[in-house]
Coordinates of C-alpha atoms and ligand atoms in Angstrom, one line a residue:
M1 CA -18.9 113.6 -50.0
T2 CA -15.5 112.9 -51.2
A3 CA -14.2 109.4 -51.8
V4 CA -11.8 110.1 -49.2
E5 CA -14.3 111.6 -46.5
R6 CA -16.6 108.4 -47.3
D7 CA -13.7 106.0 -46.7
D8 CA -13.1 107.8 -43.7
R9 CA -16.3 106.7 -42.2
L10 CA -16.2 102.8 -43.1
L11 CA -14.0 101.8 -40.5
G12 CA -15.8 104.0 -37.7
R13 CA -13.7 107.1 -38.4
T14 CA -16.6 109.4 -38.3
A15 CA -16.8 112.8 -37.1
T16 CA -20.3 112.6 -36.0
A17 CA -20.6 110.9 -32.7
P18 CA -22.8 107.7 -33.1
S19 CA -24.7 109.0 -30.4
A20 CA -26.3 111.7 -32.6
T21 CA -28.4 108.9 -34.0
S22 CA -29.1 107.1 -30.5
P23 CA -32.8 107.0 -29.4
A24 CA -34.0 109.8 -26.9
A25 CA -36.9 107.7 -25.8
V26 CA -37.8 104.2 -26.4
T27 CA -39.7 103.2 -29.4
E28 CA -43.2 103.2 -29.4
D29 CA -43.4 100.0 -32.0
P30 CA -45.7 97.7 -29.9
R31 CA -43.8 94.7 -31.1
W32 CA -40.4 96.3 -30.4
W33 CA -38.8 92.9 -29.7
R34 CA -39.1 92.1 -33.4
R35 CA -36.0 94.1 -34.2
A36 CA -34.7 95.2 -30.8
V37 CA -31.1 95.2 -30.2
I38 CA -30.7 93.9 -26.7
Y39 CA -27.6 93.7 -24.8
E40 CA -27.0 91.2 -21.9
I41 CA -25.3 92.7 -18.7
Y42 CA -23.8 90.3 -16.3
V43 CA -24.2 92.6 -13.2
R44 CA -21.5 91.2 -11.4
S45 CA -18.9 91.7 -14.2
F46 CA -20.0 95.0 -15.4
A47 CA -19.2 98.1 -13.3
D48 CA -18.5 98.0 -9.6
A49 CA -19.5 101.4 -7.9
N50 CA -18.8 100.6 -4.2
G51 CA -15.2 99.1 -4.7
D52 CA -16.0 95.4 -3.2
G53 CA -14.7 94.0 -6.7
T54 CA -18.1 92.8 -7.6
G55 CA -20.3 94.7 -10.1
D56 CA -23.6 96.0 -8.9
I57 CA -26.5 98.2 -9.9
A58 CA -25.1 101.5 -9.1
G59 CA -22.3 100.7 -11.5
V60 CA -24.7 99.9 -14.2
R61 CA -26.4 103.3 -13.6
S62 CA -23.1 105.2 -13.8
R63 CA -22.4 103.6 -17.2
L64 CA -26.0 104.3 -18.7
P65 CA -24.6 107.0 -21.0
Y66 CA -22.2 104.2 -22.5
L67 CA -25.3 101.9 -23.4
R68 CA -27.2 104.7 -25.1
D69 CA -24.0 105.7 -26.9
L70 CA -23.6 101.8 -27.8
G71 CA -27.3 102.6 -29.6
I72 CA -29.1 99.3 -28.0
D73 CA -33.1 99.1 -27.3
A74 CA -32.9 96.8 -24.1
V75 CA -30.7 95.4 -21.4
W76 CA -31.3 91.9 -20.0
F77 CA -30.0 91.5 -16.7
T78 CA -28.6 88.0 -15.8
P79 CA -30.3 87.5 -12.0
W80 CA -29.6 89.9 -9.7
Y81 CA -31.8 88.7 -7.0
A82 CA -30.9 87.5 -3.5
S83 CA -28.8 84.2 -4.0
P84 CA -26.1 82.4 -2.6
L85 CA -24.4 82.7 -6.0
A86 CA -23.7 78.7 -6.1
D87 CA -24.7 79.4 -10.0
G88 CA -23.8 83.1 -10.4
G89 CA -27.3 83.9 -9.5
Y90 CA -29.0 81.4 -11.0
D91 CA -29.8 79.7 -7.9
V92 CA -32.4 82.4 -6.4
A93 CA -33.1 82.5 -2.8
D94 CA -35.8 85.6 -3.3
Y95 CA -37.3 86.7 -6.7
R96 CA -38.5 89.9 -4.9
A97 CA -35.3 91.1 -3.4
I98 CA -32.2 92.2 -4.9
D99 CA -28.7 90.4 -3.6
P100 CA -27.1 93.1 -1.3
A101 CA -24.2 92.5 -3.1
F102 CA -25.5 93.9 -6.1
G103 CA -27.7 96.8 -4.6
T104 CA -31.4 97.4 -3.5
L105 CA -34.7 97.0 -4.8
A106 CA -35.3 100.8 -5.0
E107 CA -31.8 100.9 -6.9
A108 CA -33.2 98.3 -9.4
E109 CA -36.4 100.7 -9.8
A110 CA -34.6 103.8 -10.5
L111 CA -32.1 102.0 -13.0
I112 CA -35.2 100.8 -14.8
A113 CA -36.6 104.2 -14.8
E114 CA -33.4 105.8 -15.8
A115 CA -32.6 103.3 -18.6
R116 CA -36.2 104.0 -20.0
A117 CA -35.6 107.8 -20.0
L118 CA -32.5 107.1 -22.0
G119 CA -34.6 104.9 -24.9
I120 CA -33.6 101.4 -23.3
R121 CA -35.9 98.7 -22.0
T122 CA -35.2 96.6 -19.4
I123 CA -35.6 92.5 -19.5
V124 CA -35.2 90.7 -16.2
D125 CA -34.4 87.1 -16.0
V126 CA -36.7 84.6 -14.4
V127 CA -35.4 81.0 -13.0
P128 CA -38.6 79.0 -13.0
N129 CA -37.1 75.3 -13.1
H130 CA -35.4 75.5 -9.9
V131 CA -34.7 77.7 -7.0
S132 CA -31.7 78.1 -4.2
S133 CA -31.6 75.4 -2.0
Q134 CA -31.6 78.5 0.3
H135 CA -35.0 79.5 -0.8
P136 CA -37.6 79.4 2.1
W137 CA -39.6 76.8 0.2
F138 CA -36.7 74.5 0.1
L139 CA -35.6 74.9 3.5
A140 CA -39.4 74.5 4.8
A141 CA -39.1 71.2 2.8
L142 CA -35.9 70.0 4.1
R143 CA -37.6 70.3 7.6
A144 CA -41.0 68.7 6.8
P145 CA -41.3 64.9 6.4
A146 CA -41.8 62.6 3.3
G147 CA -45.1 63.2 1.6
S148 CA -45.4 66.4 3.4
P149 CA -47.1 69.4 1.3
E150 CA -43.9 71.4 1.8
R151 CA -42.1 68.6 -0.3
S152 CA -44.6 68.5 -2.9
R153 CA -43.7 71.5 -4.4
F154 CA -40.4 69.7 -5.1
W155 CA -39.2 66.3 -6.6
F156 CA -38.8 64.4 -3.3
H157 CA -38.6 60.7 -3.9
P158 CA -37.3 57.6 -2.0
G159 CA -34.2 55.7 -3.3
R160 CA -34.9 52.9 -5.6
D161 CA -33.8 49.9 -3.6
E162 CA -34.7 48.7 -0.1
H163 CA -32.8 50.8 1.9
G164 CA -33.2 54.1 -0.4
E165 CA -29.6 54.1 -1.3
A166 CA -30.0 53.9 -4.9
M167 CA -30.8 57.0 -6.4
P168 CA -34.6 57.3 -7.8
T169 CA -33.2 57.5 -11.7
D170 CA -29.7 57.9 -13.3
W171 CA -30.5 60.8 -15.1
V172 CA -27.1 63.0 -15.7
S173 CA -27.1 66.6 -14.6
N174 CA -26.5 69.7 -17.3
F175 CA -23.5 70.3 -15.0
G176 CA -22.0 66.6 -15.1
G177 CA -22.9 64.3 -12.4
A178 CA -26.0 63.0 -10.7
T179 CA -29.5 64.8 -10.7
W180 CA -30.3 63.5 -7.3
T181 CA -29.2 64.3 -3.5
R182 CA -30.1 62.1 -0.7
T183 CA -31.6 64.2 2.6
V184 CA -30.0 64.0 5.9
D185 CA -32.3 64.6 8.7
A186 CA -31.4 66.6 12.0
A187 CA -30.3 63.3 13.4
G188 CA -28.0 62.5 10.7
R189 CA -30.1 59.7 9.6
P190 CA -30.5 59.7 5.5
G191 CA -34.1 60.2 3.8
E192 CA -35.2 61.1 0.8
W193 CA -33.8 62.1 -2.4
Y194 CA -34.4 65.6 -4.2
L195 CA -33.9 66.3 -7.9
H196 CA -31.8 68.9 -9.4
L197 CA -30.9 68.9 -13.2
F198 CA -28.1 71.4 -12.4
A199 CA -26.3 71.6 -9.3
E200 CA -27.4 70.4 -5.8
D201 CA -27.8 73.9 -4.4
Q202 CA -30.9 74.1 -7.3
P203 CA -33.5 71.9 -6.2
D204 CA -36.1 71.4 -9.4
L205 CA -39.5 72.8 -8.4
N206 CA -42.3 70.7 -9.3
W207 CA -44.3 72.5 -12.0
N208 CA -47.5 70.2 -11.4
H209 CA -48.2 71.8 -8.5
P210 CA -50.6 74.8 -8.1
D211 CA -48.3 76.9 -5.8
V212 CA -45.4 76.9 -8.2
R213 CA -48.1 78.2 -11.3
R214 CA -49.3 80.9 -9.2
E215 CA -46.0 82.0 -7.8
F216 CA -44.4 82.6 -10.8
E217 CA -47.2 84.4 -12.5
D218 CA -47.0 86.7 -9.5
I219 CA -43.3 86.9 -9.7
L220 CA -43.9 88.0 -13.6
R221 CA -46.6 90.7 -12.3
F222 CA -44.1 91.8 -9.6
W223 CA -41.2 92.9 -12.2
F224 CA -43.7 94.2 -15.1
D225 CA -45.2 96.4 -12.3
R226 CA -41.9 97.7 -11.6
G227 CA -41.3 98.8 -15.5
A228 CA -39.6 95.6 -16.8
A229 CA -40.5 95.4 -20.5
G230 CA -39.5 91.8 -20.7
I231 CA -38.7 88.4 -19.0
R232 CA -35.7 86.3 -20.2
I233 CA -37.1 82.6 -18.9
D234 CA -34.1 80.5 -17.8
S235 CA -33.9 76.7 -18.9
A236 CA -37.1 77.5 -20.3
A237 CA -37.8 74.0 -22.0
L238 CA -37.0 71.8 -18.7
L239 CA -39.9 72.7 -16.6
V240 CA -42.2 69.6 -16.7
K241 CA -41.0 66.1 -15.6
D242 CA -42.5 62.7 -16.2
A243 CA -43.9 62.1 -12.7
S244 CA -43.3 58.5 -13.6
L245 CA -39.5 59.3 -13.4
P246 CA -38.4 56.5 -16.4
E247 CA -34.8 56.6 -17.6
V248 CA -33.6 58.7 -20.5
P249 CA -34.6 56.6 -23.7
D250 CA -31.3 56.2 -26.0
K251 CA -33.0 58.1 -28.6
P252 CA -35.8 60.0 -27.4
G253 CA -38.5 60.9 -29.8
P254 CA -40.3 64.3 -29.9
G255 CA -41.6 65.0 -26.3
D256 CA -40.5 61.8 -25.0
H257 CA -37.4 62.8 -22.8
P258 CA -38.5 62.8 -19.1
S259 CA -37.5 66.1 -18.4
V260 CA -36.7 68.1 -21.5
D261 CA -39.5 69.9 -23.9
R262 CA -42.3 67.9 -22.5
D263 CA -45.5 68.7 -24.4
E264 CA -47.2 69.7 -21.2
I265 CA -44.8 72.8 -20.8
H266 CA -46.9 75.1 -23.5
D267 CA -49.7 75.4 -21.0
I268 CA -47.6 77.2 -18.5
Y269 CA -46.4 79.8 -21.1
R270 CA -50.0 80.3 -22.2
G271 CA -50.7 81.2 -18.7
W272 CA -47.4 83.8 -18.8
R273 CA -48.5 85.2 -22.1
A274 CA -52.1 85.8 -20.5
V275 CA -50.2 87.7 -17.9
A276 CA -47.9 90.0 -20.3
D277 CA -50.9 90.5 -22.3
T278 CA -52.9 92.3 -19.5
Y279 CA -50.4 95.3 -19.6
A280 CA -50.7 98.3 -22.2
D281 CA -47.2 98.4 -22.1
P282 CA -45.9 95.8 -24.5
K283 CA -43.9 93.1 -22.5
A284 CA -42.1 90.6 -24.0
L285 CA -41.0 87.0 -22.9
V286 CA -37.9 85.5 -24.2
G287 CA -37.1 81.9 -23.6
E288 CA -33.5 79.9 -23.3
V289 CA -34.6 77.2 -25.3
W290 CA -31.6 74.9 -26.3
L291 CA -33.3 72.3 -28.5
A292 CA -31.8 70.6 -31.5
D293 CA -35.1 69.9 -33.2
V294 CA -36.1 73.4 -34.6
D295 CA -39.6 72.4 -35.2
R296 CA -40.2 71.9 -31.7
F297 CA -38.2 75.0 -30.6
V298 CA -40.8 77.2 -32.7
R299 CA -43.9 75.6 -31.0
Y300 CA -42.6 78.0 -27.8
L301 CA -43.1 80.7 -30.1
R302 CA -46.7 80.1 -31.3
P303 CA -48.8 83.2 -31.0
D304 CA -50.4 82.5 -27.7
E305 CA -46.7 81.5 -26.0
L306 CA -43.7 83.1 -26.2
H307 CA -42.5 86.1 -28.2
T308 CA -39.0 85.2 -28.8
A309 CA -36.4 82.5 -28.0
F310 CA -32.6 82.3 -28.3
N311 CA -31.3 81.2 -31.4
F312 CA -28.6 78.7 -30.2
D313 CA -28.0 77.0 -33.4
F314 CA -26.8 80.1 -35.1
L315 CA -24.3 80.7 -32.1
A316 CA -23.4 76.9 -32.2
Q317 CA -22.2 77.2 -35.9
P318 CA -18.5 77.2 -37.0
W319 CA -17.2 79.8 -39.1
S320 CA -18.5 78.7 -42.3
A321 CA -20.5 80.0 -45.2
A322 CA -22.0 76.6 -46.0
A323 CA -23.0 76.2 -41.9
L324 CA -24.2 79.6 -41.1
R325 CA -26.3 79.9 -44.5
L326 CA -27.8 76.8 -43.5
S327 CA -28.9 77.8 -39.9
I328 CA -30.0 81.2 -41.2
D329 CA -32.5 79.4 -43.9
Q330 CA -33.6 76.7 -41.2
A331 CA -34.3 79.4 -38.6
R332 CA -36.1 81.5 -41.1
A333 CA -38.3 79.0 -42.5
A334 CA -39.2 77.4 -39.0
H335 CA -40.3 81.2 -37.7
A336 CA -42.2 82.1 -40.7
P337 CA -45.3 79.9 -39.9
V338 CA -45.6 81.2 -36.1
D339 CA -44.9 84.8 -37.2
A340 CA -42.3 85.1 -34.6
P341 CA -38.9 87.0 -35.4
A342 CA -35.8 85.0 -35.5
T343 CA -33.1 86.0 -32.7
W344 CA -29.5 86.5 -33.8
L345 CA -26.8 86.0 -31.2
L346 CA -22.9 85.0 -31.2
S347 CA -22.5 84.3 -27.3
N348 CA -23.7 84.6 -24.0
H349 CA -22.6 84.2 -20.4
D350 CA -22.7 80.3 -20.9
V351 CA -20.3 80.0 -23.8
T352 CA -16.7 80.6 -25.1
R353 CA -16.2 84.1 -26.3
P354 CA -16.4 84.4 -30.2
V355 CA -12.9 86.1 -30.6
T356 CA -11.6 82.9 -29.0
R357 CA -14.1 80.5 -30.4
Y358 CA -13.4 81.9 -34.0
G359 CA -9.5 81.7 -33.5
R360 CA -9.8 77.8 -33.5
G361 CA -9.5 75.0 -36.0
D362 CA -13.1 73.8 -34.8
S363 CA -14.8 77.2 -34.4
S364 CA -18.2 75.5 -33.6
F365 CA -19.5 75.8 -30.0
R366 CA -20.5 72.7 -28.0
F367 CA -20.5 72.6 -24.3
A368 CA -19.0 68.9 -24.4
A369 CA -16.2 69.9 -26.5
K370 CA -15.0 72.6 -24.3
R371 CA -11.3 71.9 -23.6
R372 CA -8.6 73.8 -22.1
G373 CA -5.4 74.1 -24.2
T374 CA -6.5 74.4 -27.8
P375 CA -4.7 76.3 -29.8
T376 CA -6.2 79.6 -30.7
D377 CA -5.1 82.2 -33.1
L378 CA -6.6 85.3 -31.1
D379 CA -5.7 87.8 -34.6
L380 CA -7.8 85.7 -36.6
G381 CA -10.3 85.2 -34.2
R382 CA -10.7 88.8 -33.6
R383 CA -10.7 89.5 -37.4
R384 CA -13.8 87.0 -37.7
A385 CA -15.5 88.4 -34.8
R386 CA -15.5 91.6 -36.6
A387 CA -17.2 90.2 -39.6
A388 CA -19.6 87.9 -38.0
A389 CA -20.5 91.0 -35.8
L390 CA -21.8 92.7 -39.2
L391 CA -23.2 89.7 -40.5
T392 CA -25.2 89.1 -37.5
A393 CA -26.4 93.0 -37.3
S394 CA -27.6 93.1 -40.6
L395 CA -30.2 89.9 -40.5
P396 CA -33.7 90.5 -39.8
G397 CA -34.9 89.8 -36.7
S398 CA -33.6 90.8 -33.0
L399 CA -30.0 90.8 -31.7
Y400 CA -28.1 89.9 -28.8
I401 CA -24.8 91.2 -27.6
Y402 CA -23.2 90.1 -24.7
Q403 CA -21.1 92.6 -22.7
G404 CA -17.7 92.8 -23.8
D405 CA -18.5 91.2 -27.1
E406 CA -18.6 95.0 -28.5
L407 CA -15.2 95.2 -27.0
G408 CA -13.8 92.1 -28.6
L409 CA -13.0 90.6 -25.5
D410 CA -11.3 87.1 -25.5
E411 CA -11.9 84.2 -23.2
V412 CA -9.7 84.2 -20.4
E413 CA -8.5 81.0 -20.1
N414 CA -5.5 81.2 -17.4
L415 CA -7.8 82.2 -14.3
P416 CA -6.0 80.7 -11.4
P417 CA -7.8 77.4 -10.5
E418 CA -8.7 78.5 -6.8
R419 CA -10.5 81.6 -8.1
L420 CA -12.6 79.6 -10.5
Q421 CA -16.4 79.8 -9.4
D422 CA -18.7 78.2 -12.0
P423 CA -20.0 74.7 -10.5
M424 CA -19.3 73.0 -14.2
V425 CA -15.7 72.9 -13.1
V426 CA -15.9 71.0 -9.7
R427 CA -18.9 68.9 -11.0
S428 CA -16.9 67.7 -14.2
G429 CA -13.6 66.8 -11.6
G430 CA -11.9 69.7 -13.5
V431 CA -12.8 68.4 -17.0
D432 CA -14.7 71.1 -18.3
P433 CA -13.2 74.6 -17.8
G434 CA -16.2 76.1 -17.1
R435 CA -17.8 79.7 -17.9
D436 CA -15.9 82.0 -15.7
G437 CA -13.7 82.5 -18.7
C438 CA -16.2 85.1 -20.3
R439 CA -17.4 86.5 -16.9
V440 CA -14.4 88.4 -16.2
P441 CA -14.9 92.1 -15.2
L442 CA -14.9 94.4 -17.9
P443 CA -12.3 97.0 -18.6
W444 CA -13.3 100.6 -18.7
S445 CA -10.3 102.6 -18.5
G446 CA -6.5 102.8 -17.5
S447 CA -3.5 100.8 -18.2
A448 CA -3.7 98.2 -15.2
P449 CA -6.4 96.3 -13.1
P450 CA -8.9 96.9 -12.3
F451 CA -9.2 99.0 -15.6
G452 CA -11.8 101.3 -14.1
F453 CA -14.3 98.4 -13.1
S454 CA -14.1 99.6 -9.5
P455 CA -13.0 103.1 -8.3
Q456 CA -9.4 103.6 -9.3
D457 CA -8.8 105.2 -5.9
R458 CA -10.2 102.4 -3.5
H459 CA -11.3 99.0 -4.2
A460 CA -10.9 95.4 -3.5
D461 CA -9.6 92.9 -6.4
P462 CA -12.0 92.1 -9.1
W463 CA -14.0 89.0 -8.2
L464 CA -12.3 87.3 -11.2
P465 CA -8.8 88.9 -12.2
Q466 CA -8.6 90.7 -15.5
P467 CA -5.6 89.9 -17.7
S468 CA -3.1 92.6 -18.3
S469 CA -3.4 92.5 -22.2
W470 CA -6.8 94.2 -21.8
S471 CA -4.9 97.4 -21.2
A472 CA -5.8 97.8 -25.2
L473 CA -9.1 97.0 -25.3
T474 CA -10.5 99.1 -22.3
V475 CA -13.5 101.3 -23.4
E476 CA -11.1 104.5 -23.1
A477 CA -8.8 103.2 -25.3
Q478 CA -11.1 102.1 -28.0
R479 CA -13.2 105.5 -27.9
A480 CA -10.1 107.1 -28.9
D481 CA -9.5 104.7 -31.8
D482 CA -11.6 105.0 -34.9
T483 CA -10.8 101.4 -36.1
S484 CA -11.6 99.8 -32.7
M485 CA -14.1 97.1 -32.2
L486 CA -16.3 99.3 -30.4
A487 CA -16.2 102.1 -32.9
L488 CA -17.6 99.3 -35.4
Y489 CA -20.3 98.2 -33.2
R490 CA -21.1 101.6 -32.6
R491 CA -21.3 102.7 -36.5
A492 CA -23.2 99.3 -36.9
L493 CA -25.9 99.7 -34.7
A494 CA -26.3 103.6 -35.8
I495 CA -27.0 102.2 -39.3
R496 CA -29.0 99.3 -38.4
R497 CA -31.4 101.8 -36.5
T498 CA -31.7 104.5 -39.1
D499 CA -31.5 102.4 -42.4
P500 CA -35.0 102.0 -43.8
D501 CA -34.3 98.7 -45.7
L502 CA -33.2 97.4 -42.1
A503 CA -36.2 98.4 -40.6
G504 CA -38.4 95.7 -42.5
E505 CA -38.1 91.7 -42.5
A506 CA -37.2 91.6 -46.5
F507 CA -34.2 89.4 -46.9
T508 CA -33.0 87.8 -50.3
W509 CA -30.0 85.9 -51.0
L510 CA -27.6 87.2 -53.5
P511 CA -25.8 84.9 -56.1
S512 CA -22.2 84.4 -54.9
G513 CA -19.6 81.7 -54.5
P514 CA -19.5 78.9 -51.8
D515 CA -17.3 80.8 -49.4
V516 CA -19.6 84.0 -49.3
L517 CA -22.6 85.0 -47.8
A518 CA -24.3 87.9 -49.9
F519 CA -27.9 89.2 -49.0
R520 CA -30.1 92.2 -49.7
R521 CA -32.3 93.8 -47.2
G522 CA -35.2 95.5 -48.5
H523 CA -34.5 97.3 -51.8
R524 CA -31.0 99.0 -51.1
F525 CA -29.3 97.3 -48.4
V526 CA -26.1 94.9 -49.4
S527 CA -24.4 92.9 -46.8
I528 CA -21.4 90.5 -48.2
T529 CA -19.4 88.4 -46.1
N530 CA -16.2 86.7 -47.3
F531 CA -15.2 83.2 -45.6
S532 CA -12.7 82.4 -48.2
A533 CA -8.9 83.3 -48.4
G534 CA -9.0 85.2 -51.5
E535 CA -10.6 88.5 -51.9
V536 CA -14.4 89.1 -53.1
R537 CA -15.5 92.0 -55.3
G538 CA -18.2 94.4 -53.7
P539 CA -21.2 95.0 -55.6
E540 CA -21.5 97.7 -58.7
G541 CA -23.2 100.8 -58.6
A542 CA -23.1 101.0 -54.4
E543 CA -21.9 103.2 -52.1
L544 CA -20.2 101.3 -49.1
L545 CA -21.7 102.1 -45.8
L546 CA -19.4 100.3 -43.6
A547 CA -17.0 97.4 -43.4
S548 CA -15.2 95.2 -40.7
H549 CA -11.8 95.5 -42.5
E550 CA -10.5 98.1 -45.2
L551 CA -11.3 97.2 -48.9
R552 CA -8.6 97.4 -51.5
D553 CA -10.2 98.5 -54.8
G554 CA -13.5 97.9 -53.8
H555 CA -12.6 94.4 -53.0
L556 CA -13.4 92.6 -49.7
P557 CA -10.5 90.7 -48.1
A558 CA -10.5 87.4 -46.4
D559 CA -13.0 86.9 -43.5
S560 CA -14.8 90.4 -43.5
T561 CA -18.1 92.0 -43.9
G562 CA -18.9 95.0 -46.0
W563 CA -22.1 96.9 -45.8
W564 CA -23.2 98.7 -49.2
R565 CA -26.3 101.0 -50.3
L566 CA -27.0 100.3 -53.9
Y567 CA -27.6 103.6 -55.7
D568 CA -30.6 102.0 -57.8
P569 CA -32.4 99.1 -56.4
P570 CA -32.8 96.2 -58.9
G571 CA -35.5 96.5 -61.6
D572 CA -35.9 100.5 -60.8
G573 CA -32.7 101.0 -63.4
P574 CA -33.0 102.0 -66.6
Ligands
GLC601 C1 -29.1 78.6 -17.9 C2 -28.3 79.9 -17.4 C3 -26.8 79.4 -17.0 C4 -27.3 78.4 -15.7 C5 -28.6 77.5 -16.1 C6 -29.2 77.0 -14.7 O1 -28.7 78.0 -19.0 O2 -27.9 80.8 -18.7 O3 -25.8 80.3 -16.6 O4 -26.1 77.8 -15.2 O5 -29.8 78.0 -16.7 O6 -29.7 78.0 -14.1

């Protein structure tokens, strides 16, 4: 290969379509989740086949070749079950039925099988902390009297004062506001209160109740029997509550919080693991565990509990070599004793898109810090997001990609207020801009909305409006541009899939300046990310495999990542 040809390949300008290296069948690795690339699909916003402005399963099926060509191993579908969509589907009315807006159970089964034939496993989202207020169990509980068996599956409680008007605790909802709503009977008389750690449409289940335990183990089997290869567990650390309902202490010690990370929760996941382990086809349990204490976090990953959990600490870090290095070190050190793989992710359907976040003065992520009108340099953000994509894709462990990040979509921050749907907006009195901005339907093709999200000839408006600036970010436009974010992702995932050094888990930091992250994987793979404003020299005696930005004379420019293969592994030279 001449130098020019090699250079042409670096930014994705390759004559060989990455699909040539894409899988034809799922890997037979019995521990496939340890290094899988998992693509998160927010069904409502992925692709709309029937033209009603809402994404659907038929839309996903029509785009499976796109996912195959991207080079992923699995898809994770956010909830697609029957739901009033009070919280984007995280309010489930029937865990065994697909919402008619998305399709049918038969279509879901067909999708799981078709994806599998293309080498893509399916992970479904199970929401065990709460159900929809339209779930039959909750409707029955509302009709039943205080103290009834129907109510005992939830947290119904009288008010604290004589007239029952003061709510049982002052706990604050994860969406802001109160965690209790008072019931009113058919005659309009106020009665007991019920607990909801999220919105009032999401009553919390009582996990001390055997019906609840049985029901969810059965739901797991239902989806495993239909070919699901894994379960993403929503709000996985919140299920168990202290039944004495104390207030939240000022500084709760480990296991002291009345509704977060209680010790009894692990017993539930041991039961789930036992269910998963009955299948010959390996099933993975993935926890959504938001915990600051990494030692408590990895307790969920002990060998008889979950297989992996989202590494939110990494996601939340600012664009800083020191902060990311510390997070990587802490995650690796904490995961090692339980022999679980670390996971790496830059975003999901709950957080600000990386392109926007990395373009800000404070590029860390915190729900509490989300504000409208934060000055943002999108060019800088996109540049850093490219560098972050390569950094993240070369770390040992599994990788999550949220739909649209591979296109470099930005957070849509000027959605008309009347179109916003996220309960966080209303419950915060409009202070929190909510999560709709990262959930806007994907742009596939064309130069005007709906950008191929819905059929061009007949369609309702997309459920959230797409910005006109996305005409440059459509899949179609990026396919035709070898320097696009999509081309970078496809090339990176193809290398990740085929490079023997990335197949293992070996990882070694290389000496570098403070604003640089440099590491070796296996014998010969080197990744360098330059966080400084100046240039950084690439390694000697190495072939450049891929770079997020063009190198100048072998130097990596500011805010970029390069991947190299050493000609001679260290120690093997003369
Ligand atoms: C999880 C989901 C989020 C949802 C919440 C309540 O955090 O990711 O979207 O709102 O749980 O179910």
